[in-house]
CSV table of C-alpha atoms and ligand atoms in Angstrom, one decimal:
chain,number,residue,atom,x,y,z
A,1,UNK,CA,70.8,38.2,22.9
A,2,UNK,CA,67.7,40.2,21.9
A,3,UNK,CA,68.3,43.3,19.9
A,4,UNK,CA,68.5,46.6,21.7
A,5,UNK,CA,65.0,47.9,22.4
A,6,UNK,CA,64.3,51.6,22.9
A,7,UNK,CA,62.6,50.6,26.1
A,8,UNK,CA,66.0,49.6,27.6
A,9,UNK,CA,66.4,53.3,28.1
A,10,UNK,CA,64.0,52.9,31.0
A,11,UNK,CA,66.3,50.2,32.7
A,12,UNK,CA,69.3,52.5,32.2
A,13,UNK,CA,67.5,55.2,34.1
A,14,UNK,CA,66.4,53.0,37.0
A,15,UNK,CA,69.9,51.5,37.2
A,16,UNK,CA,71.4,55.0,37.3
A,17,UNK,CA,68.9,55.9,40.0
A,18,UNK,CA,70.2,53.1,42.3
A,19,UNK,CA,73.6,54.8,42.1
A,20,UNK,CA,72.2,58.1,43.0
A,21,UNK,CA,72.3,59.5,39.4
A,22,UNK,CA,69.3,61.7,38.9
A,23,UNK,CA,68.2,62.4,35.2
A,24,UNK,CA,69.3,65.8,33.9
A,25,UNK,CA,66.1,66.5,31.9
A,26,UNK,CA,62.4,65.9,32.5
A,27,UNK,CA,60.5,62.9,31.1
A,28,UNK,CA,57.0,64.5,30.8
A,29,UNK,CA,56.0,67.2,28.4
A,30,UNK,CA,54.6,69.6,31.0
A,31,UNK,CA,57.9,69.8,32.9
A,32,UNK,CA,59.8,70.1,29.7
A,33,UNK,CA,57.7,73.0,28.4
A,34,UNK,CA,58.0,74.7,31.8
A,35,UNK,CA,61.8,74.3,31.8
A,36,UNK,CA,62.1,75.5,28.2
A,37,UNK,CA,59.9,78.5,28.9
A,38,UNK,CA,62.2,79.6,31.7
A,39,UNK,CA,65.3,79.7,29.5
A,40,UNK,CA,64.0,81.0,26.1
A,41,UNK,CA,64.1,84.8,25.5
A,42,UNK,CA,60.6,86.2,25.8
A,43,UNK,CA,60.1,87.0,22.2
A,44,UNK,CA,61.3,83.5,21.0
A,45,UNK,CA,59.0,81.9,23.7
A,46,UNK,CA,56.0,83.9,22.6
A,47,UNK,CA,56.6,82.9,19.0
A,48,UNK,CA,57.1,79.2,19.7
A,49,UNK,CA,54.3,78.8,22.3
A,50,UNK,CA,51.7,81.0,20.5
A,51,UNK,CA,49.1,80.1,17.9
A,52,UNK,CA,46.3,81.6,15.9
A,53,UNK,CA,43.4,83.5,17.5
A,54,UNK,CA,42.5,82.3,21.0
A,55,UNK,CA,44.5,79.1,20.3
A,56,UNK,CA,41.4,76.9,20.4
A,57,UNK,CA,42.7,74.7,17.5
A,58,UNK,CA,46.1,74.5,19.1
A,59,UNK,CA,44.6,73.2,22.3
A,60,UNK,CA,42.2,70.9,20.4
A,61,UNK,CA,45.1,69.3,18.6
A,62,UNK,CA,46.5,68.1,21.9
A,63,UNK,CA,43.1,67.3,23.5
A,64,UNK,CA,42.2,65.2,20.4
A,65,UNK,CA,44.6,62.5,21.6
A,66,UNK,CA,42.5,61.9,24.7
A,67,UNK,CA,39.4,61.1,22.6
A,68,UNK,CA,40.8,57.9,21.2
A,69,UNK,CA,42.2,54.7,22.7
A,70,UNK,CA,44.0,51.6,21.4
A,71,UNK,CA,42.7,48.2,22.2
A,72,UNK,CA,45.6,45.9,23.4
A,73,UNK,CA,46.3,42.4,22.1
A,74,UNK,CA,48.0,39.7,24.1
A,75,UNK,CA,50.3,36.7,23.7
A,76,UNK,CA,51.7,37.6,20.3
A,77,UNK,CA,55.4,37.8,20.7
A,78,UNK,CA,55.9,41.5,21.4
A,79,UNK,CA,59.0,40.6,23.4
A,80,UNK,CA,61.1,42.2,20.6
A,81,UNK,CA,59.8,45.1,18.6
A,82,UNK,CA,60.7,46.6,15.3
A,83,UNK,CA,60.1,50.3,15.0
A,84,UNK,CA,61.6,50.7,11.5
A,85,UNK,CA,59.8,52.1,8.5
A,86,UNK,CA,60.6,52.6,4.9
A,87,UNK,CA,59.8,56.0,3.3
A,88,UNK,CA,60.3,56.5,-0.5
A,89,UNK,CA,62.7,53.5,-0.4
A,90,UNK,CA,64.7,55.1,2.5
A,91,UNK,CA,65.0,52.8,5.5
A,92,UNK,CA,64.5,54.7,8.8
A,93,UNK,CA,65.0,53.1,12.3
A,94,UNK,CA,62.0,54.8,13.8
A,95,UNK,CA,58.7,56.4,12.6
A,96,UNK,CA,59.5,59.8,14.2
A,97,UNK,CA,60.8,62.9,12.4
A,98,UNK,CA,61.4,66.5,13.6
A,99,UNK,CA,58.9,68.9,12.0
A,100,UNK,CA,60.2,72.0,10.2
A,101,UNK,CA,60.5,74.8,12.8
A,102,UNK,CA,61.6,78.1,11.2
A,103,UNK,CA,62.9,79.6,14.3
A,104,UNK,CA,64.6,76.5,15.7
A,105,UNK,CA,67.9,78.3,15.2
A,106,UNK,CA,66.9,80.8,17.8
A,107,UNK,CA,65.8,78.1,20.3
A,108,UNK,CA,69.4,77.2,21.1
A,109,UNK,CA,71.3,79.5,23.4
A,110,UNK,CA,74.0,80.1,20.8
A,111,UNK,CA,71.3,80.8,18.1
A,112,UNK,CA,72.7,77.9,16.0
A,113,UNK,CA,69.9,75.5,16.7
A,114,UNK,CA,69.6,74.2,13.2
A,115,UNK,CA,73.1,72.7,13.4
A,116,UNK,CA,72.3,71.4,16.9
A,117,UNK,CA,69.2,69.7,15.6
A,118,UNK,CA,71.1,68.2,12.7
A,119,UNK,CA,73.5,66.7,15.2
A,120,UNK,CA,70.6,65.2,17.2
A,121,UNK,CA,69.3,63.7,14.0
A,122,UNK,CA,72.7,62.1,13.3
A,123,UNK,CA,72.7,60.7,16.9
A,124,UNK,CA,69.2,59.3,16.9
A,125,UNK,CA,68.4,58.4,13.3
A,126,UNK,CA,65.3,60.6,13.6
A,127,UNK,CA,65.3,62.9,10.5
A,128,UNK,CA,65.2,66.6,10.6
A,129,UNK,CA,62.8,68.3,8.2
A,130,UNK,CA,64.8,71.5,7.8
A,131,UNK,CA,62.8,74.7,7.3
A,132,UNK,CA,63.6,77.2,4.6
A,133,UNK,CA,64.0,79.7,7.5
A,134,UNK,CA,67.4,78.9,9.1
A,135,UNK,CA,70.0,80.7,11.1
A,136,UNK,CA,72.7,78.8,9.2
A,137,UNK,CA,72.7,77.9,5.5
A,138,UNK,CA,71.2,74.5,4.5
A,139,UNK,CA,74.6,73.3,3.2
A,140,UNK,CA,76.1,73.8,6.7
A,141,UNK,CA,73.1,72.2,8.4
A,142,UNK,CA,73.1,69.2,6.1
A,143,UNK,CA,76.8,68.6,6.7
A,144,UNK,CA,75.9,67.5,10.3
A,145,UNK,CA,73.3,64.8,9.4
A,146,UNK,CA,75.8,61.9,9.5
A,147,UNK,CA,74.0,58.8,8.2
A,148,UNK,CA,70.5,60.1,8.9
A,149,UNK,CA,68.6,61.4,5.9
A,150,UNK,CA,67.3,64.9,6.0
A,151,UNK,CA,64.3,66.5,4.3
A,152,UNK,CA,64.1,70.1,3.1
A,153,UNK,CA,60.9,72.1,3.7
A,154,UNK,CA,60.3,74.7,1.0
A,155,UNK,CA,58.5,78.0,1.6
A,156,UNK,CA,58.1,78.7,-2.1
A,157,UNK,CA,59.2,82.2,-2.8
A,158,UNK,CA,57.4,84.4,-5.3
A,159,UNK,CA,60.6,84.6,-7.3
A,160,UNK,CA,60.5,81.3,-9.2
A,161,UNK,CA,64.2,81.4,-9.9
A,162,UNK,CA,64.9,81.6,-6.2
A,163,UNK,CA,62.5,78.6,-5.6
A,164,UNK,CA,64.4,76.6,-8.2
A,165,UNK,CA,67.7,77.6,-6.6
A,166,UNK,CA,66.6,76.5,-3.1
A,167,UNK,CA,65.5,73.1,-4.5
A,168,UNK,CA,68.7,72.7,-6.4
A,169,UNK,CA,70.8,73.6,-3.4
A,170,UNK,CA,68.8,71.1,-1.2
A,171,UNK,CA,69.4,68.4,-3.8
A,172,UNK,CA,73.1,69.2,-3.9
A,173,UNK,CA,73.4,69.2,-0.1
A,174,UNK,CA,72.0,65.7,0.0
A,175,UNK,CA,68.5,66.2,1.2
A,176,UNK,CA,66.3,63.2,0.4
A,177,UNK,CA,62.9,64.8,-0.1
A,178,UNK,CA,61.2,68.2,-0.5
A,179,UNK,CA,58.3,69.1,1.7
A,180,UNK,CA,56.2,72.0,0.3
A,181,UNK,CA,54.3,73.8,3.0
A,182,UNK,CA,51.0,75.2,1.7
A,183,UNK,CA,49.3,76.7,4.7
A,184,UNK,CA,51.7,79.5,5.5
A,185,UNK,CA,52.2,81.7,2.5
A,186,UNK,CA,51.0,84.4,4.8
A,187,UNK,CA,51.3,84.5,8.6
A,188,UNK,CA,48.2,83.6,10.7
A,189,UNK,CA,46.5,86.0,13.1
A,190,UNK,CA,48.6,85.4,16.3
A,191,UNK,CA,47.5,87.7,19.1
A,192,UNK,CA,50.5,86.8,21.4
A,193,UNK,CA,52.9,88.2,18.8
A,194,UNK,CA,50.6,90.9,17.6
A,195,UNK,CA,50.5,92.3,21.1
A,196,UNK,CA,54.2,92.9,21.1
A,197,UNK,CA,54.8,93.4,17.3
A,198,UNK,CA,56.9,90.2,17.3
A,199,UNK,CA,57.8,88.5,14.1
A,200,UNK,CA,61.5,87.2,14.2
A,201,UNK,CA,61.9,86.8,10.4
A,202,UNK,CA,60.9,90.5,9.9
A,203,UNK,CA,63.7,91.5,12.2
A,204,UNK,CA,66.1,89.7,9.8
A,205,UNK,CA,66.5,86.4,11.8
A,206,UNK,CA,66.4,83.0,10.2
A,207,UNK,CA,67.0,84.3,6.6
A,208,UNK,CA,70.4,82.7,6.0
A,209,UNK,CA,69.2,80.6,3.1
A,210,UNK,CA,68.1,83.7,1.3
A,211,UNK,CA,71.2,85.7,2.3
A,212,UNK,CA,73.5,83.0,0.9
A,213,UNK,CA,71.7,82.7,-2.4
A,214,UNK,CA,73.0,84.4,-5.5
A,215,UNK,CA,69.5,84.7,-7.0
A,216,UNK,CA,68.3,86.5,-3.9
A,217,UNK,CA,71.5,88.6,-3.6
A,218,UNK,CA,71.2,89.9,-7.1
A,219,UNK,CA,67.9,91.6,-6.1
A,220,UNK,CA,69.9,93.7,-3.6
A,221,UNK,CA,72.0,96.8,-4.2
A,222,UNK,CA,74.1,96.1,-1.1
A,223,UNK,CA,74.8,92.9,0.9
A,224,UNK,CA,72.6,92.0,3.9
A,225,UNK,CA,75.6,92.7,6.1
A,226,UNK,CA,75.8,96.3,4.8
A,227,UNK,CA,72.1,97.0,4.7
A,228,UNK,CA,70.0,94.5,6.7
A,229,UNK,CA,67.0,96.7,6.5
A,230,UNK,CA,66.8,96.6,2.7
A,231,UNK,CA,67.5,92.9,2.7
A,232,UNK,CA,64.6,92.0,5.0
A,233,UNK,CA,62.2,94.3,3.1
A,234,UNK,CA,63.2,92.5,-0.1
A,235,UNK,CA,62.6,89.2,1.7
A,236,UNK,CA,59.1,90.3,2.6
A,237,UNK,CA,58.4,91.1,-1.0
A,238,UNK,CA,59.3,87.6,-2.3
A,239,UNK,CA,58.7,85.3,0.6
A,240,UNK,CA,55.1,84.0,0.4
A,241,UNK,CA,53.7,82.4,-2.7
A,242,UNK,CA,50.0,81.5,-2.6
A,243,UNK,CA,50.4,78.5,-4.9
A,244,UNK,CA,47.6,77.0,-7.1
A,245,UNK,CA,47.3,73.4,-8.2
A,246,UNK,CA,48.8,74.2,-11.6
A,247,UNK,CA,52.0,75.5,-9.9
A,248,UNK,CA,52.7,71.9,-8.7
A,249,UNK,CA,53.6,70.9,-12.2
A,250,UNK,CA,56.3,73.6,-12.3
A,251,UNK,CA,57.5,72.5,-8.8
A,252,UNK,CA,57.4,68.8,-9.9
A,253,UNK,CA,59.6,69.7,-12.9
A,254,UNK,CA,62.3,71.1,-10.6
A,255,UNK,CA,63.4,67.8,-9.0
A,256,UNK,CA,63.3,64.1,-9.1
A,257,UNK,CA,63.4,63.9,-5.3
A,258,UNK,CA,60.1,62.8,-3.6
A,259,UNK,CA,57.8,65.7,-3.2
A,260,UNK,CA,55.4,66.0,-0.2
A,261,UNK,CA,52.6,68.5,0.4
A,262,UNK,CA,52.4,69.8,4.0
A,263,UNK,CA,49.1,71.2,5.3
A,264,UNK,CA,46.7,68.7,3.6
A,265,UNK,CA,43.6,67.9,5.6
A,266,UNK,CA,40.9,67.1,3.0
A,267,UNK,CA,40.7,63.8,1.1
A,268,UNK,CA,39.9,65.6,-2.2
A,269,UNK,CA,43.1,67.5,-1.9
A,270,UNK,CA,45.0,64.2,-1.4
A,271,UNK,CA,43.6,62.9,-4.6
A,272,UNK,CA,44.5,66.0,-6.5
A,273,UNK,CA,48.0,65.9,-5.1
A,274,UNK,CA,48.4,62.4,-6.5
A,275,UNK,CA,47.1,63.6,-10.0
A,276,UNK,CA,49.9,66.2,-9.9
A,277,UNK,CA,52.7,63.6,-9.3
A,278,UNK,CA,53.1,64.2,-5.6
A,279,UNK,CA,54.7,61.4,-3.7
A,280,UNK,CA,53.6,61.9,-0.1
A,281,UNK,CA,51.0,63.7,2.0
A,282,UNK,CA,51.8,65.6,5.2
A,283,UNK,CA,48.6,66.0,7.2
A,284,UNK,CA,48.9,68.9,9.6
A,285,UNK,CA,47.2,72.1,10.6
A,286,UNK,CA,50.5,73.7,11.5
A,287,UNK,CA,50.0,73.2,15.2
A,288,UNK,CA,47.1,75.6,15.2
A,289,UNK,CA,49.4,78.5,14.4
A,290,UNK,CA,47.8,79.5,11.1
A,291,UNK,CA,44.0,79.1,11.2
A,292,UNK,CA,42.0,79.1,14.4
A,293,UNK,CA,38.7,77.3,14.8
A,294,UNK,CA,39.5,74.3,12.6
A,295,UNK,CA,39.3,70.7,13.4
A,296,UNK,CA,42.1,69.0,15.3
A,297,UNK,CA,44.5,67.5,12.7
A,298,UNK,CA,44.1,64.0,14.3
A,299,UNK,CA,40.3,64.0,13.6
A,300,UNK,CA,40.9,64.4,9.8
A,301,UNK,CA,43.8,61.9,9.7
A,302,UNK,CA,41.8,58.7,9.0
A,303,UNK,CA,40.0,60.3,5.9
A,304,UNK,CA,43.3,61.6,4.6
A,305,UNK,CA,44.9,58.2,5.0
A,306,UNK,CA,42.1,56.4,3.2
A,307,UNK,CA,42.3,58.8,0.3
A,308,UNK,CA,46.1,58.5,0.2
A,309,UNK,CA,46.0,54.7,-0.6
A,310,UNK,CA,49.6,53.6,-1.0
A,311,UNK,CA,51.1,57.1,-0.7
A,312,UNK,CA,52.8,57.6,2.7
A,313,UNK,CA,51.1,60.0,5.1
A,314,UNK,CA,53.2,62.0,7.5
A,315,UNK,CA,51.4,63.6,10.4
A,316,UNK,CA,51.9,66.3,13.0
A,317,UNK,CA,50.0,68.7,15.2
A,318,UNK,CA,49.7,67.9,18.9
A,319,UNK,CA,52.2,65.0,19.3
A,320,UNK,CA,53.7,65.4,22.8
A,321,UNK,CA,54.7,61.8,23.7
A,322,UNK,CA,55.4,58.3,22.5
A,323,UNK,CA,51.9,57.2,23.3
A,324,UNK,CA,50.5,60.1,21.1
A,325,UNK,CA,52.7,58.8,18.3
A,326,UNK,CA,51.3,55.3,18.8
A,327,UNK,CA,47.8,56.6,18.4
A,328,UNK,CA,48.6,58.5,15.2
A,329,UNK,CA,50.2,55.4,13.8
A,330,UNK,CA,47.2,53.3,14.8
A,331,UNK,CA,45.1,55.9,13.0
A,332,UNK,CA,47.1,55.4,9.8
A,333,UNK,CA,50.1,57.8,9.9
A,334,UNK,CA,53.2,56.3,8.3
A,335,UNK,CA,55.5,58.7,10.2
A,336,UNK,CA,54.9,61.1,13.0
A,337,UNK,CA,56.3,64.6,13.5
A,338,UNK,CA,57.5,66.0,16.8
A,339,UNK,CA,57.1,69.8,16.8
A,340,UNK,CA,57.1,72.2,19.8
A,341,UNK,CA,58.5,69.6,22.3
A,342,UNK,CA,61.9,69.4,20.5
A,343,UNK,CA,62.1,73.2,20.5
A,344,UNK,CA,61.8,73.2,24.3
A,345,UNK,CA,64.2,70.3,24.6
A,346,UNK,CA,66.8,72.2,22.6
A,347,UNK,CA,66.4,75.3,24.8
A,348,UNK,CA,66.9,73.2,27.9
A,349,UNK,CA,69.8,71.0,26.8
A,350,UNK,CA,71.0,71.7,23.3
A,351,UNK,CA,71.6,68.6,21.1
A,352,UNK,CA,71.8,66.6,24.4
A,353,UNK,CA,68.4,67.7,25.4
A,354,UNK,CA,66.9,66.8,22.1
A,355,UNK,CA,68.5,63.4,22.0
A,356,UNK,CA,67.1,62.8,25.5
A,357,UNK,CA,63.6,63.9,24.4
A,358,UNK,CA,63.6,61.7,21.3
A,359,UNK,CA,65.0,58.7,23.2
A,360,UNK,CA,62.2,59.1,25.8
A,361,UNK,CA,59.5,59.4,23.2
A,362,UNK,CA,60.8,56.3,21.4
A,363,UNK,CA,61.2,54.4,24.7
A,364,UNK,CA,57.6,55.1,25.5
A,365,UNK,CA,56.4,54.1,22.1
A,366,UNK,CA,58.5,50.9,22.2
A,367,UNK,CA,57.2,50.0,25.7
A,368,UNK,CA,53.7,50.6,24.7
A,369,UNK,CA,54.0,48.3,21.7
A,370,UNK,CA,55.5,45.7,24.1
A,371,UNK,CA,52.7,46.0,26.6
A,372,UNK,CA,49.9,46.3,24.2
A,373,UNK,CA,51.1,43.4,22.1
A,374,UNK,CA,52.2,45.0,18.7
A,375,UNK,CA,55.7,43.7,17.7
A,376,UNK,CA,55.9,45.8,14.6
A,377,UNK,CA,54.4,49.1,13.4
A,378,UNK,CA,52.4,47.2,10.9
A,379,UNK,CA,50.7,45.4,13.8
A,380,UNK,CA,50.2,48.8,15.5
A,381,UNK,CA,48.8,50.3,12.3
A,382,UNK,CA,46.2,47.4,12.2
A,383,UNK,CA,45.3,47.9,15.9
A,384,UNK,CA,41.7,48.7,16.8
A,385,UNK,CA,41.2,52.3,17.9
A,386,UNK,CA,38.0,53.3,19.6
A,387,UNK,CA,36.5,56.7,20.5
A,388,UNK,CA,36.7,57.2,24.3
B,401,FMN,C1,57.9,78.0,16.3
B,401,FMN,C2,57.4,77.2,15.1
B,401,FMN,C3,57.9,77.5,13.9
B,401,FMN,C4,57.4,76.8,12.8
B,401,FMN,N1,58.0,77.0,11.5
B,401,FMN,C5,57.6,76.2,10.5
B,401,FMN,C6,58.2,76.3,9.3
B,401,FMN,O1,59.2,77.1,9.1
B,401,FMN,N2,57.8,75.5,8.3
B,401,FMN,C7,56.7,74.7,8.4
B,401,FMN,O2,56.3,74.0,7.5
B,401,FMN,N3,56.1,74.5,9.6
B,401,FMN,C8,56.5,75.3,10.6
B,401,FMN,N4,56.0,75.1,11.9
B,401,FMN,C9,54.9,74.1,12.0
B,401,FMN,C10,55.5,72.7,12.4
B,401,FMN,O3,56.1,72.1,11.3
B,401,FMN,C11,54.4,71.7,12.9
B,401,FMN,O4,53.4,71.7,11.9
B,401,FMN,C12,53.7,72.1,14.2
B,401,FMN,O5,54.7,72.5,15.1
B,401,FMN,C13,52.9,71.0,14.8
B,401,FMN,O6,52.3,71.4,15.9
B,401,FMN,P1,52.8,71.0,17.4
B,401,FMN,O7,54.2,71.5,17.5
B,401,FMN,O8,51.8,71.7,18.3
B,401,FMN,O9,52.7,69.5,17.6
B,401,FMN,C14,56.4,75.8,13.0
B,401,FMN,C15,56.0,75.5,14.3
B,401,FMN,C16,56.5,76.2,15.3
B,401,FMN,C17,56.0,75.9,16.7
B,402,173,O1,55.7,80.5,12.5
B,402,173,C1,55.4,79.6,11.7
B,402,173,O2,54.8,78.6,12.0
B,402,173,C2,55.8,79.7,10.3
B,402,173,O3,55.9,78.7,9.7
B,402,173,C3,56.1,81.1,9.7
B,402,173,C4,57.2,81.2,8.8
B,402,173,C5,57.5,82.4,8.2
B,402,173,C6,56.7,83.5,8.5
B,402,173,C7,55.6,83.4,9.3
B,402,173,C8,55.3,82.2,9.9
């Protein structure tokens, strides 16, 4: 018997269809986004859907995937596929991961989306990169990962002791790597949210990691429960640290876990990262939420990959489907981040909706590898990609 292939999901769906069982959730991104938009509260939707400026970069991220095509190869035994990768010595069954999304907690109807995503990670083997901004503390979220490794995304606070505490807590909770986000020490110019004065964190949402940390709490006279206003103002004082290269040496000294830098788009920055003992690069423009007018992240990926050499390169910004993931891998990404799509999937169906979305993306990727003749991700990575 051949091993289970993700593409068998397709057969399950057709077989169910014969028996009159109609799928609960959509299979294409446009329908998923529409369904998610109908159920999210307006202010969460505005925050998730929006980006910087007139959202030109956000749209360009998605459009970039239409500019490239993979050249298929035939007759080379792609009857069975292997989608596994190894990252920092950790074996993962697939090349996908879930990007850090600070308000993911709010995208679930019960406002405990971080836990629901952790459960989806456990069920699929697709790791969650958990944001610093959570509706539940990281210890609780990590307790639902099952056998799937989790990564912790650090928004480095200005208070160094608090940063050290977050890293230590992440290590104790069993997270397997730390992702330091560099492009969001201040919020981008986001007209959709500016029009309604909408910033969830400032209202005191998603700050549970801070509100459960002794180092943060000692800055307050009264607990966040007693005085939420004072707590969120204190958060605003310490939250965004505009790091410099030298600060990486301090961050490096905090942990032996693999460290990744998120937001890297220039090959010189890749080389400097290596000089500072960084283990992995995360190429991203934050889904066009931070700076408008920049290049699509996919367009800079090949240069970043070349400069990275043997360092793994994680990628996000514009991935909507399994075939998008295939292109990013063919252009050099080691692992590929799903962002906005899983937020909508969570809104539509909770953990179940996210598992459905991830299985669909993996099925599409797997079938594409079957049809295009790439039995392994190594073969796909070596595929010829041409500009359309
Ligand atoms: C609502 C929302 C919140 C986000 N919060 C974070 C965050 O807390 N930390 C972070 O590093 N990136 C955050 N990101 C950026 C994502 O990690 C990722 O870079 C981006 O979603 C990729 O773009 P895409 O979703 O359009 O594919 C957020 C993105 C969205 C949509
Ligand atoms: O919304 C975001 O993308 C994000 O990462 C963020 C986090 C905290 C404050 C502002 C923006």
